[in-house]
């Protein structure tokens, strides 16, 4: 149903235009990496269609910080079907997010990078531990 249009609801108005860069978990992870003395760059395109949230060029590590809700984390992802006028569009959006995640990981790995995907909840629980996991991978 490609022609289906978003019906404006308070939720869609708020969420559909949301930017994905410089989210709170990303900022927390960056601070923790910085505190650990890591050298990193933000939002650098490392392959066509692949711009990780953080890259550590010296270690060739690419990091994606995935929001629990939008990237369907096993602990905090949505478990119930969407309802309401935009249900089909929300389902499509979530499915496209998962596909985009898989594609970005594959592209980075093909380009020779070690990929670390960090859940939002890992960073908000213990940013230093998340940073250690990133640094241990490279
Ligand atoms: Zn989570």
PDB file of C-alpha atoms in Angstrom, residues 38-132:
ATOM      1  CA  UNK A  38      39.559   6.758  22.668  1.00  0.00           C
ATOM      2  CA  UNK A  39      39.943   8.696  19.441  1.00  0.00           C
ATOM      3  CA  UNK A  40      36.809   8.686  17.350  1.00  0.00           C
ATOM      4  CA  UNK A  41      34.883  10.512  14.662  1.00  0.00           C
ATOM      5  CA  UNK A  42      31.159  11.078  14.349  1.00  0.00           C
ATOM      6  CA  UNK A  43      28.863  10.211  11.483  1.00  0.00           C
ATOM      7  CA  UNK A  44      31.616   9.502   9.013  1.00  0.00           C
ATOM      8  CA  UNK A  45      30.483   7.747   5.853  1.00  0.00           C
ATOM      9  CA  UNK A  46      32.625   4.613   5.562  1.00  0.00           C
ATOM     10  CA  UNK A  47      30.785   3.021   2.646  1.00  0.00           C
ATOM     11  CA  UNK A  48      28.037   4.045   0.290  1.00  0.00           C
ATOM     12  CA  UNK A  49      24.856   3.997   2.354  1.00  0.00           C
ATOM     13  CA  UNK A  50      26.702   3.383   5.602  1.00  0.00           C
ATOM     14  CA  UNK A  51      27.313   6.151   8.132  1.00  0.00           C
ATOM     15  CA  UNK A  52      27.885   4.734  11.620  1.00  0.00           C
ATOM     16  CA  UNK A  53      27.148   6.937  14.633  1.00  0.00           C
ATOM     17  CA  UNK A  54      30.756   6.693  15.808  1.00  0.00           C
ATOM     18  CA  UNK A  55      33.871   5.353  14.104  1.00  0.00           C
ATOM     19  CA  UNK A  56      37.253   4.655  15.670  1.00  0.00           C
ATOM     20  CA  UNK A  57      39.514   4.986  12.632  1.00  0.00           C
ATOM     21  CA  UNK A  58      42.653   3.754  14.408  1.00  0.00           C
ATOM     22  CA  UNK A  59      40.970   0.516  15.420  1.00  0.00           C
ATOM     23  CA  UNK A  60      38.795   0.251  12.342  1.00  0.00           C
ATOM     24  CA  UNK A  61      35.731  -0.102  14.537  1.00  0.00           C
ATOM     25  CA  UNK A  62      32.331   1.210  13.472  1.00  0.00           C
ATOM     26  CA  UNK A  63      29.704   1.748  16.163  1.00  0.00           C
ATOM     27  CA  UNK A  64      25.963   2.039  15.753  1.00  0.00           C
ATOM     28  CA  UNK A  65      23.921   3.135  18.745  1.00  0.00           C
ATOM     29  CA  UNK A  66      20.483   1.629  18.320  1.00  0.00           C
ATOM     30  CA  UNK A  67      17.436   3.094  20.025  1.00  0.00           C
ATOM     31  CA  UNK A  68      15.586   0.297  21.827  1.00  0.00           C
ATOM     32  CA  UNK A  69      12.198   1.204  20.446  1.00  0.00           C
ATOM     33  CA  UNK A  70      12.982   1.991  16.810  1.00  0.00           C
ATOM     34  CA  UNK A  71      15.446  -0.842  16.388  1.00  0.00           C
ATOM     35  CA  UNK A  72      13.318  -3.460  18.165  1.00  0.00           C
ATOM     36  CA  UNK A  73      15.561  -4.325  21.091  1.00  0.00           C
ATOM     37  CA  UNK A  74      14.711  -7.762  22.546  1.00  0.00           C
ATOM     38  CA  UNK A  75      14.053  -6.213  25.960  1.00  0.00           C
ATOM     39  CA  UNK A  76      12.304  -2.969  25.085  1.00  0.00           C
ATOM     40  CA  UNK A  77      11.126  -3.354  21.507  1.00  0.00           C
ATOM     41  CA  UNK A  78       7.456  -3.206  20.779  1.00  0.00           C
ATOM     42  CA  UNK A  79       5.696  -6.528  21.368  1.00  0.00           C
ATOM     43  CA  UNK A  80       2.129  -5.691  20.469  1.00  0.00           C
ATOM     44  CA  UNK A  81       0.810  -4.900  16.990  1.00  0.00           C
ATOM     45  CA  UNK A  82       0.262  -1.277  16.091  1.00  0.00           C
ATOM     46  CA  UNK A  83      -3.292   0.008  16.106  1.00  0.00           C
ATOM     47  CA  UNK A  84      -4.971   3.078  14.692  1.00  0.00           C
ATOM     48  CA  UNK A  85      -5.043   4.697  11.272  1.00  0.00           C
ATOM     49  CA  UNK A  86      -1.251   4.496  10.742  1.00  0.00           C
ATOM     50  CA  UNK A  87      -0.754   0.916  11.926  1.00  0.00           C
ATOM     51  CA  UNK A  88       0.435  -0.388   8.550  1.00  0.00           C
ATOM     52  CA  UNK A  89       2.813   2.508   8.081  1.00  0.00           C
ATOM     53  CA  UNK A  90       4.320   2.054  11.527  1.00  0.00           C
ATOM     54  CA  UNK A  91       4.856  -1.656  10.852  1.00  0.00           C
ATOM     55  CA  UNK A  92       6.584  -0.791   7.551  1.00  0.00           C
ATOM     56  CA  UNK A  93       8.735   1.784   9.245  1.00  0.00           C
ATOM     57  CA  UNK A  94       9.921  -0.687  11.893  1.00  0.00           C
ATOM     58  CA  UNK A  95      10.616  -3.362   9.284  1.00  0.00           C
ATOM     59  CA  UNK A  96      12.603  -0.906   7.155  1.00  0.00           C
ATOM     60  CA  UNK A  97      14.634   0.085  10.214  1.00  0.00           C
ATOM     61  CA  UNK A  98      15.595  -3.557  10.838  1.00  0.00           C
ATOM     62  CA  UNK A  99      16.492  -4.042   7.178  1.00  0.00           C
ATOM     63  CA  UNK A 100      18.541  -0.855   7.142  1.00  0.00           C
ATOM     64  CA  UNK A 101      20.434  -1.997  10.261  1.00  0.00           C
ATOM     65  CA  UNK A 102      21.343  -5.328   8.676  1.00  0.00           C
ATOM     66  CA  UNK A 103      22.383  -3.663   5.430  1.00  0.00           C
ATOM     67  CA  UNK A 104      24.543  -1.052   7.173  1.00  0.00           C
ATOM     68  CA  UNK A 105      26.305  -3.755   9.220  1.00  0.00           C
ATOM     69  CA  UNK A 106      26.980  -5.800   6.084  1.00  0.00           C
ATOM     70  CA  UNK A 107      28.293  -2.773   4.167  1.00  0.00           C
ATOM     71  CA  UNK A 108      30.657  -1.791   6.970  1.00  0.00           C
ATOM     72  CA  UNK A 109      31.962  -5.337   7.314  1.00  0.00           C
ATOM     73  CA  UNK A 110      32.483  -5.609   3.570  1.00  0.00           C
ATOM     74  CA  UNK A 111      34.503  -2.395   3.767  1.00  0.00           C
ATOM     75  CA  UNK A 112      36.740  -4.045   6.374  1.00  0.00           C
ATOM     76  CA  UNK A 113      35.339  -2.533   9.570  1.00  0.00           C
ATOM     77  CA  UNK A 114      34.557  -4.325  12.806  1.00  0.00           C
ATOM     78  CA  UNK A 115      30.960  -3.461  13.622  1.00  0.00           C
ATOM     79  CA  UNK A 116      29.684  -2.993  17.161  1.00  0.00           C
ATOM     80  CA  UNK A 117      25.986  -2.364  17.668  1.00  0.00           C
ATOM     81  CA  UNK A 118      25.211  -0.903  21.061  1.00  0.00           C
ATOM     82  CA  UNK A 119      21.694  -0.794  22.476  1.00  0.00           C
ATOM     83  CA  UNK A 120      20.394   2.413  23.940  1.00  0.00           C
ATOM     84  CA  UNK A 121      19.713   0.544  27.213  1.00  0.00           C
ATOM     85  CA  UNK A 122      23.346  -0.577  27.506  1.00  0.00           C
ATOM     86  CA  UNK A 123      24.495   3.024  27.305  1.00  0.00           C
ATOM     87  CA  UNK A 124      21.896   4.446  29.653  1.00  0.00           C
ATOM     88  CA  UNK A 125      22.577   1.683  32.224  1.00  0.00           C
ATOM     89  CA  UNK A 126      26.365   1.848  32.116  1.00  0.00           C
ATOM     90  CA  UNK A 127      27.994   4.000  29.463  1.00  0.00           C
ATOM     91  CA  UNK A 128      31.510   3.130  30.656  1.00  0.00           C
ATOM     92  CA  UNK A 129      30.804  -0.590  30.230  1.00  0.00           C
ATOM     93  CA  UNK A 130      29.404   0.029  26.744  1.00  0.00           C
ATOM     94  CA  UNK A 131      32.535   2.010  25.860  1.00  0.00           C
ATOM     95  CA  UNK A 132      34.718  -0.841  27.172  1.00  0.00           C
TER      96      UNK A 132
END
